Amino acid sequence: MTRLRLVLLCAGAAFFALLVARIGPEAITSAFGRLSWRLLVLVWFPFALGNVCDTLGWRFALPRRSIPFGALFVARLGGEAFNATTPTASVGGETVKVALIRDHVDYREGVVSVIAAKTTITVSQVLFGAVGWVLLLLAPLEADPLLVRTLGWALVIEGLAVSGFVAVQLAGLVGGAGRLLVRLGIVTGHAGPEGSRRIDEGLATFYRRQPWRLGLSVGFHFLGWAISALETYAILLCLGEPVPLVTAIVIEAAGTAVRFASFMVPAHLGALEGGYVATFVMLGLDAGAGLSFSLVRRIREAAWAGLGVLLLALVRAKRSQRPIGEPLEAATIGEP
């Protein structure tokens, strides 16, 4: 799997280089010249608000007991930084999040929370994509019909995938799947039947008996996607390519579809850039603006990943006696 992701990374990097060569570096340097000092602002805002919303989305997937927001915020940034800087297909960072909140909840509750939050953020992603698709249909945009069809089919596939994932959780198969992976030697450690049963029960309780917490988790994650659309609007305004807010929402919705489809590509390298350029062209916008926009996003991602790595290092220094990357399948899942 690591070899496959390395191949995908190299292919993505090559495609990114091809995009730069075809569009021309002059268009990019000109766009960044127009940004000037505004780039520093765009790196941190409004994405900081989106992180706050996503942290709250995770908070409502946790048990009722109080966890300091700051601790949860740091854990989320650390986990996302781990996902962004390691070839783990957005899985390794979830174990980091669980480990970082073990001072506040037991390991089983932490595992349940990250699985539930991963589900709710994906559900909100599909809902946001649906909003973008509806706007694409109804708003007076001069969009290529191919964009409408592509985004529509992407939503169907995403919806089916998310529905299947939720069905697996409601059927109590998550713990059993973990045990199967252990037996096959794909993962190490052993949760034990009791630990696996408690994980399945925790997920079932969250989905079936806590609808208001489920709704709030989805709602805050949806707000996080909406703030990303606001960021899109702000970036294009500062690049000298202003678009209506509706167009910014459509661009962000298309970006979420590309992220979903390219989850195996490390950092979505090449896939996101190509997706944004194609979306811009199909909306009648300049391809260079699409590539410049994606590069601003990359700089922002790098800055926040750097902050997350720094926070991880600080936490690790304070917890030198405890490894922060303990696997989800470890025996401690079944601890009381």
GROMACS .gro file of C-alpha atoms in nm:
model
  336
    1MET     CA    1   0.000   0.000   0.000
    2THR     CA    2   0.286   0.236   0.084
    3ARG     CA    3   0.445   0.159  -0.253
    4LEU     CA    4   0.117   0.238  -0.430
    5ARG     CA    5   0.087   0.569  -0.249
    6LEU     CA    6   0.447   0.652  -0.342
    7VAL     CA    7   0.365   0.586  -0.708
    8LEU     CA    8   0.054   0.804  -0.679
    9LEU     CA    9   0.258   1.078  -0.514
   10CYS     CA   10   0.513   1.075  -0.796
   11ALA     CA   11   0.237   1.074  -1.057
   12GLY     CA   12   0.065   1.365  -0.883
   13ALA     CA   13   0.389   1.562  -0.865
   14ALA     CA   14   0.454   1.501  -1.234
   15PHE     CA   15   0.102   1.612  -1.325
   16PHE     CA   16   0.141   1.923  -1.111
   17ALA     CA   17   0.467   2.009  -1.289
   18LEU     CA   18   0.293   1.957  -1.623
   19LEU     CA   19   0.015   2.197  -1.524
   20VAL     CA   20   0.267   2.464  -1.428
   21ALA     CA   21   0.453   2.417  -1.756
   22ARG     CA   22   0.136   2.430  -1.967
   23ILE     CA   23  -0.022   2.729  -1.793
   24GLY     CA   24   0.305   2.914  -1.750
   25PRO     CA   25   0.487   3.023  -1.434
   26GLU     CA   26   0.445   3.387  -1.536
   27ALA     CA   27   0.070   3.372  -1.468
   28ILE     CA   28   0.138   3.232  -1.123
   29THR     CA   29   0.405   3.485  -1.028
   30SER     CA   30   0.184   3.767  -1.152
   31ALA     CA   31  -0.107   3.643  -0.940
   32PHE     CA   32   0.109   3.616  -0.629
   33GLY     CA   33   0.242   3.963  -0.696
   34ARG     CA   34  -0.114   4.093  -0.674
   35LEU     CA   35  -0.163   3.907  -0.347
   36SER     CA   36   0.131   4.076  -0.175
   37TRP     CA   37   0.082   4.102   0.205
   38ARG     CA   38  -0.271   3.966   0.177
   39LEU     CA   39  -0.126   3.617   0.145
   40LEU     CA   40  -0.025   3.625   0.512
   41VAL     CA   41  -0.382   3.705   0.611
   42LEU     CA   42  -0.532   3.438   0.385
   43VAL     CA   43  -0.304   3.171   0.528
   44TRP     CA   44  -0.462   3.207   0.872
   45PHE     CA   45  -0.805   3.354   0.813
   46PRO     CA   46  -1.081   3.248   0.760
   47PHE     CA   47  -0.941   2.892   0.784
   48ALA     CA   48  -0.896   2.935   1.159
   49LEU     CA   49  -1.273   2.968   1.190
   50GLY     CA   50  -1.317   2.651   0.987
   51ASN     CA   51  -1.086   2.466   1.226
   52VAL     CA   52  -1.291   2.591   1.520
   53CYS     CA   53  -1.610   2.459   1.358
   54ASP     CA   54  -1.454   2.121   1.278
   55THR     CA   55  -1.324   2.093   1.634
   56LEU     CA   56  -1.676   2.158   1.762
   57GLY     CA   57  -1.802   1.895   1.518
   58TRP     CA   58  -1.566   1.646   1.681
   59ARG     CA   59  -1.663   1.769   2.028
   60PHE     CA   60  -2.024   1.666   1.977
   61ALA     CA   61  -1.910   1.317   1.873
   62LEU     CA   62  -1.742   1.277   2.212
   63PRO     CA   63  -1.905   1.170   2.541
   64ARG     CA   64  -2.084   1.429   2.749
   65ARG     CA   65  -1.794   1.479   2.988
   66SER     CA   66  -1.611   1.805   2.937
   67ILE     CA   67  -1.288   1.826   2.739
   68PRO     CA   68  -1.113   2.164   2.729
   69PHE     CA   69  -1.163   2.313   2.385
   70GLY     CA   70  -0.795   2.405   2.363
   71ALA     CA   71  -0.689   2.044   2.419
   72LEU     CA   72  -0.933   1.923   2.155
   73PHE     CA   73  -0.819   2.192   1.909
   74VAL     CA   74  -0.453   2.096   1.956
   75ALA     CA   75  -0.536   1.726   1.917
   76ARG     CA   76  -0.719   1.789   1.593
   77LEU     CA   77  -0.442   2.007   1.448
   78GLY     CA   78  -0.184   1.747   1.546
   79GLY     CA   79  -0.379   1.464   1.389
   80GLU     CA   80  -0.444   1.655   1.067
   81ALA     CA   81  -0.076   1.750   1.046
   82PHE     CA   82   0.015   1.382   1.081
   83ASN     CA   83  -0.228   1.296   0.800
   84ALA     CA   84  -0.081   1.570   0.580
   85THR     CA   85   0.282   1.472   0.629
   86THR     CA   86   0.272   1.090   0.633
   87PRO     CA   87   0.152   0.830   0.376
   88THR     CA   88  -0.127   0.689   0.593
   89ALA     CA   89  -0.437   0.758   0.378
   90SER     CA   90  -0.587   0.987   0.645
   91VAL     CA   91  -0.584   0.705   0.902
   92GLY     CA   92  -0.266   0.753   1.104
   93GLY     CA   93  -0.369   1.098   1.217
   94GLU     CA   94  -0.686   0.957   1.374
   95THR     CA   95  -0.479   0.738   1.608
   96VAL     CA   96  -0.281   1.047   1.704
   97LYS     CA   97  -0.601   1.234   1.791
   98VAL     CA   98  -0.716   0.945   2.010
   99ALA     CA   99  -0.383   0.934   2.193
  100LEU     CA  100  -0.379   1.310   2.252
  101ILE     CA  101  -0.716   1.312   2.432
  102ARG     CA  102  -0.657   1.010   2.655
  103ASP     CA  103  -0.610   1.235   2.956
  104HIS     CA  104  -0.978   1.328   2.923
  105VAL     CA  105  -1.159   1.019   2.789
  106ASP     CA  106  -1.075   0.650   2.785
  107TYR     CA  107  -0.929   0.499   2.472
  108ARG     CA  108  -1.248   0.327   2.360
  109GLU     CA  109  -1.446   0.653   2.377
  110GLY     CA  110  -1.172   0.827   2.183
  111VAL     CA  111  -1.182   0.563   1.910
  112VAL     CA  112  -1.561   0.589   1.886
  113SER     CA  113  -1.538   0.968   1.863
  114VAL     CA  114  -1.288   0.977   1.576
  115ILE     CA  115  -1.484   0.719   1.376
  116ALA     CA  116  -1.808   0.908   1.436
  117ALA     CA  117  -1.650   1.246   1.357
  118LYS     CA  118  -1.494   1.106   1.040
  119THR     CA  119  -1.841   0.993   0.941
  120THR     CA  120  -2.016   1.321   1.022
  121ILE     CA  121  -1.757   1.534   0.843
  122THR     CA  122  -1.796   1.313   0.536
  123VAL     CA  123  -2.175   1.333   0.555
  124SER     CA  124  -2.149   1.712   0.578
  125GLN     CA  125  -1.912   1.706   0.280
  126VAL     CA  126  -2.173   1.524   0.072
  127LEU     CA  127  -2.444   1.766   0.187
  128PHE     CA  128  -2.228   2.065   0.098
  129GLY     CA  129  -2.151   1.911  -0.240
  130ALA     CA  130  -2.524   1.867  -0.296
  131VAL     CA  131  -2.580   2.236  -0.219
  132GLY     CA  132  -2.313   2.327  -0.473
  133TRP     CA  133  -2.469   2.100  -0.734
  134VAL     CA  134  -2.816   2.249  -0.681
  135LEU     CA  135  -2.673   2.600  -0.712
  136LEU     CA  136  -2.496   2.492  -1.028
  137LEU     CA  137  -2.832   2.384  -1.169
  138LEU     CA  138  -3.037   2.683  -1.056
  139ALA     CA  139  -2.799   2.979  -1.057
  140PRO     CA  140  -2.740   3.172  -1.381
  141LEU     CA  141  -2.386   3.039  -1.425
  142GLU     CA  142  -2.234   2.977  -1.767
  143ALA     CA  143  -2.105   2.635  -1.668
  144ASP     CA  144  -2.007   2.352  -1.898
  145PRO     CA  145  -2.272   2.074  -1.879
  146LEU     CA  146  -1.986   1.832  -1.818
  147LEU     CA  147  -1.929   1.993  -1.477
  148VAL     CA  148  -2.295   1.942  -1.385
  149ARG     CA  149  -2.285   1.575  -1.484
  150THR     CA  150  -1.949   1.506  -1.322
  151LEU     CA  151  -2.041   1.665  -0.991
  152GLY     CA  152  -2.378   1.489  -0.996
  153TRP     CA  153  -2.226   1.145  -1.045
  154ALA     CA  154  -1.960   1.219  -0.785
  155LEU     CA  155  -2.234   1.297  -0.534
  156VAL     CA  156  -2.410   0.969  -0.611
  157ILE     CA  157  -2.089   0.772  -0.554
  158GLU     CA  158  -2.007   0.964  -0.236
  159GLY     CA  159  -2.359   0.914  -0.104
  160LEU     CA  160  -2.345   0.539  -0.164
  161ALA     CA  161  -2.002   0.510  -0.002
  162VAL     CA  162  -2.105   0.707   0.306
  163SER     CA  163  -2.432   0.514   0.337
  164GLY     CA  164  -2.238   0.188   0.326
  165PHE     CA  165  -1.996   0.309   0.592
  166VAL     CA  166  -2.280   0.413   0.823
  167ALA     CA  167  -2.458   0.080   0.762
  168VAL     CA  168  -2.143  -0.110   0.861
  169GLN     CA  169  -2.125   0.087   1.186
  170LEU     CA  170  -2.494   0.038   1.267
  171ALA     CA  171  -2.461  -0.335   1.198
  172GLY     CA  172  -2.186  -0.359   1.459
  173LEU     CA  173  -1.919  -0.471   1.215
  174VAL     CA  174  -1.646  -0.216   1.294
  175GLY     CA  175  -1.502  -0.412   1.587
  176GLY     CA  176  -1.524  -0.738   1.394
  177ALA     CA  177  -1.342  -0.582   1.100
  178GLY     CA  178  -1.063  -0.478   1.335
  179ARG     CA  179  -1.026  -0.833   1.464
  180LEU     CA  180  -1.020  -0.968   1.108
  181LEU     CA  181  -0.739  -0.729   1.014
  182VAL     CA  182  -0.542  -0.849   1.316
  183ARG     CA  183  -0.588  -1.215   1.217
  184LEU     CA  184  -0.479  -1.141   0.861
  185GLY     CA  185  -0.169  -0.968   0.994
  186ILE     CA  186  -0.258  -0.638   0.830
  187VAL     CA  187  -0.254  -0.456   1.164
  188THR     CA  188  -0.092  -0.538   1.496
  189GLY     CA  189  -0.232  -0.558   1.844
  190HIS     CA  190  -0.562  -0.704   1.961
  191ALA     CA  191  -0.864  -0.520   2.092
  192GLY     CA  192  -1.024  -0.832   2.237
  193PRO     CA  193  -1.392  -0.921   2.202
  194GLU     CA  194  -1.498  -0.695   2.488
  195GLY     CA  195  -1.316  -0.392   2.350
  196SER     CA  196  -1.457  -0.449   2.002
  197ARG     CA  197  -1.808  -0.493   2.140
  198ARG     CA  198  -1.783  -0.166   2.332
  199ILE     CA  199  -1.670   0.021   2.020
  200ASP     CA  200  -1.968  -0.113   1.824
  201GLU     CA  201  -2.205  -0.026   2.109
  202GLY     CA  202  -2.061   0.324   2.138
  203LEU     CA  203  -2.115   0.391   1.768
  204ALA     CA  204  -2.468   0.249   1.775
  205THR     CA  205  -2.553   0.464   2.078
  206PHE     CA  206  -2.426   0.778   1.909
  207TYR     CA  207  -2.624   0.724   1.588
  208ARG     CA  208  -2.946   0.587   1.737
  209ARG     CA  209  -2.983   0.749   2.078
  210GLN     CA  210  -2.811   1.088   2.047
  211PRO     CA  211  -2.968   1.247   1.738
  212TRP     CA  212  -2.914   1.602   1.859
  213ARG     CA  213  -2.540   1.541   1.909
  214LEU     CA  214  -2.527   1.374   1.568
  215GLY     CA  215  -2.705   1.670   1.412
  216LEU     CA  216  -2.479   1.925   1.581
  217SER     CA  217  -2.168   1.736   1.472
  218VAL     CA  218  -2.285   1.730   1.110
  219GLY     CA  219  -2.397   2.093   1.135
  220PHE     CA  220  -2.067   2.230   1.263
  221HIS     CA  221  -1.872   2.033   1.003
  222PHE     CA  222  -2.106   2.169   0.735
  223LEU     CA  223  -2.036   2.519   0.863
  224GLY     CA  224  -1.666   2.440   0.828
  225TRP     CA  225  -1.718   2.361   0.458
  226ALA     CA  226  -1.917   2.682   0.418
  227ILE     CA  227  -1.628   2.879   0.566
  228SER     CA  228  -1.398   2.710   0.313
  229ALA     CA  229  -1.623   2.849   0.040
  230LEU     CA  230  -1.589   3.192   0.198
  231GLU     CA  231  -1.212   3.143   0.188
  232THR     CA  232  -1.240   3.060  -0.182
  233TYR     CA  233  -1.430   3.384  -0.238
  234ALA     CA  234  -1.167   3.585  -0.044
  235ILE     CA  235  -0.870   3.427  -0.223
  236LEU     CA  236  -1.011   3.495  -0.568
  237LEU     CA  237  -1.099   3.850  -0.469
  238CYS     CA  238  -0.740   3.911  -0.357
  239LEU     CA  239  -0.606   3.746  -0.674
  240GLY     CA  240  -0.795   4.001  -0.880
  241GLU     CA  241  -1.039   3.737  -1.008
  242PRO     CA  242  -1.358   3.822  -0.815
  243VAL     CA  243  -1.649   3.582  -0.851
  244PRO     CA  244  -2.001   3.573  -0.704
  245LEU     CA  245  -2.035   3.383  -0.376
  246VAL     CA  246  -2.244   3.122  -0.558
  247THR     CA  247  -1.952   3.048  -0.788
  248ALA     CA  248  -1.719   3.019  -0.490
  249ILE     CA  249  -1.954   2.763  -0.335
  250VAL     CA  250  -1.959   2.561  -0.659
  251ILE     CA  251  -1.578   2.568  -0.677
  252GLU     CA  252  -1.551   2.445  -0.318
  253ALA     CA  253  -1.813   2.176  -0.380
  254ALA     CA  254  -1.616   2.050  -0.679
  255GLY     CA  255  -1.302   2.052  -0.465
  256THR     CA  256  -1.468   1.831  -0.202
  257ALA     CA  257  -1.556   1.579  -0.474
  258VAL     CA  258  -1.195   1.572  -0.593
  259ARG     CA  259  -1.071   1.523  -0.236
  260PHE     CA  260  -1.310   1.233  -0.189
  261ALA     CA  261  -1.204   1.065  -0.513
  262SER     CA  262  -0.830   1.113  -0.453
  263PHE     CA  263  -0.811   1.004  -0.088
  264MET     CA  264  -0.534   0.756  -0.173
  265VAL     CA  265  -0.310   1.026  -0.324
  266PRO     CA  266  -0.084   1.178  -0.056
  267ALA     CA  267  -0.199   1.535   0.008
  268HIS     CA  268  -0.416   1.497  -0.307
  269LEU     CA  269  -0.109   1.628  -0.491
  270GLY     CA  270  -0.181   1.694  -0.856
  271ALA     CA  271  -0.541   1.576  -0.824
  272LEU     CA  272  -0.660   1.891  -0.648
  273GLU     CA  273  -0.464   2.121  -0.877
  274GLY     CA  274  -0.600   1.949  -1.186
  275GLY     CA  275  -0.951   1.942  -1.042
  276TYR     CA  276  -0.948   2.312  -0.963
  277VAL     CA  277  -0.807   2.407  -1.303
  278ALA     CA  278  -1.071   2.195  -1.478
  279THR     CA  279  -1.348   2.344  -1.262
  280PHE     CA  280  -1.233   2.699  -1.332
  281VAL     CA  281  -1.222   2.635  -1.707
  282MET     CA  282  -1.569   2.474  -1.706
  283LEU     CA  283  -1.702   2.778  -1.520
  284GLY     CA  284  -1.557   3.011  -1.782
  285LEU     CA  285  -1.273   3.130  -1.558
  286ASP     CA  286  -0.901   3.153  -1.628
  287ALA     CA  287  -0.696   2.834  -1.587
  288GLY     CA  288  -0.407   3.034  -1.442
  289ALA     CA  289  -0.637   3.169  -1.172
  290GLY     CA  290  -0.737   2.813  -1.087
  291LEU     CA  291  -0.377   2.701  -1.048
  292SER     CA  292  -0.282   3.013  -0.849
  293PHE     CA  293  -0.582   2.955  -0.623
  294SER     CA  294  -0.474   2.597  -0.558
  295LEU     CA  295  -0.121   2.712  -0.474
  296VAL     CA  296  -0.252   2.961  -0.218
  297ARG     CA  297  -0.442   2.671  -0.064
  298ARG     CA  298  -0.121   2.464  -0.061
  299ILE     CA  299   0.067   2.738   0.121
  300ARG     CA  300  -0.213   2.761   0.377
  301GLU     CA  301  -0.211   2.382   0.423
  302ALA     CA  302   0.165   2.382   0.472
  303ALA     CA  303   0.145   2.660   0.731
  304TRP     CA  304  -0.123   2.482   0.933
  305ALA     CA  305   0.054   2.148   0.901
  306GLY     CA  306   0.369   2.314   1.034
  307LEU     CA  307   0.173   2.452   1.327
  308GLY     CA  308   0.028   2.107   1.393
  309VAL     CA  309   0.373   1.945   1.387
  310LEU     CA  310   0.502   2.209   1.628
  311LEU     CA  311   0.212   2.143   1.866
  312LEU     CA  312   0.274   1.769   1.840
  313ALA     CA  313   0.637   1.822   1.933
  314LEU     CA  314   0.539   2.032   2.234
  315VAL     CA  315   0.288   1.774   2.354
  316ARG     CA  316   0.537   1.494   2.300
  317ALA     CA  317   0.793   1.679   2.507
  318LYS     CA  318   0.543   1.694   2.793
  319ARG     CA  319   0.449   1.329   2.750
  320SER     CA  320   0.790   1.184   2.688
  321GLN     CA  321   0.691   0.875   2.885
  322ARG     CA  322   0.389   0.800   2.657
  323PRO     CA  323   0.403   0.731   2.279
  324ILE     CA  324   0.153   0.942   2.087
  325GLY     CA  325   0.111   0.699   1.798
  326GLU     CA  326  -0.037   0.400   1.985
  327PRO     CA  327  -0.239   0.190   1.739
  328LEU     CA  328  -0.617   0.187   1.757
  329GLU     CA  329  -0.609  -0.192   1.775
  330ALA     CA  330  -0.402  -0.204   2.092
  331ALA     CA  331  -0.532  -0.393   2.393
  332THR     CA  332  -0.603  -0.068   2.574
  333ILE     CA  333  -0.915  -0.023   2.363
  334GLY     CA  334  -1.090  -0.249   2.606
  335GLU     CA  335  -0.971  -0.067   2.916
  336PRO     CA  336  -1.241   0.074   3.144
   0.00000   0.00000   0.00000
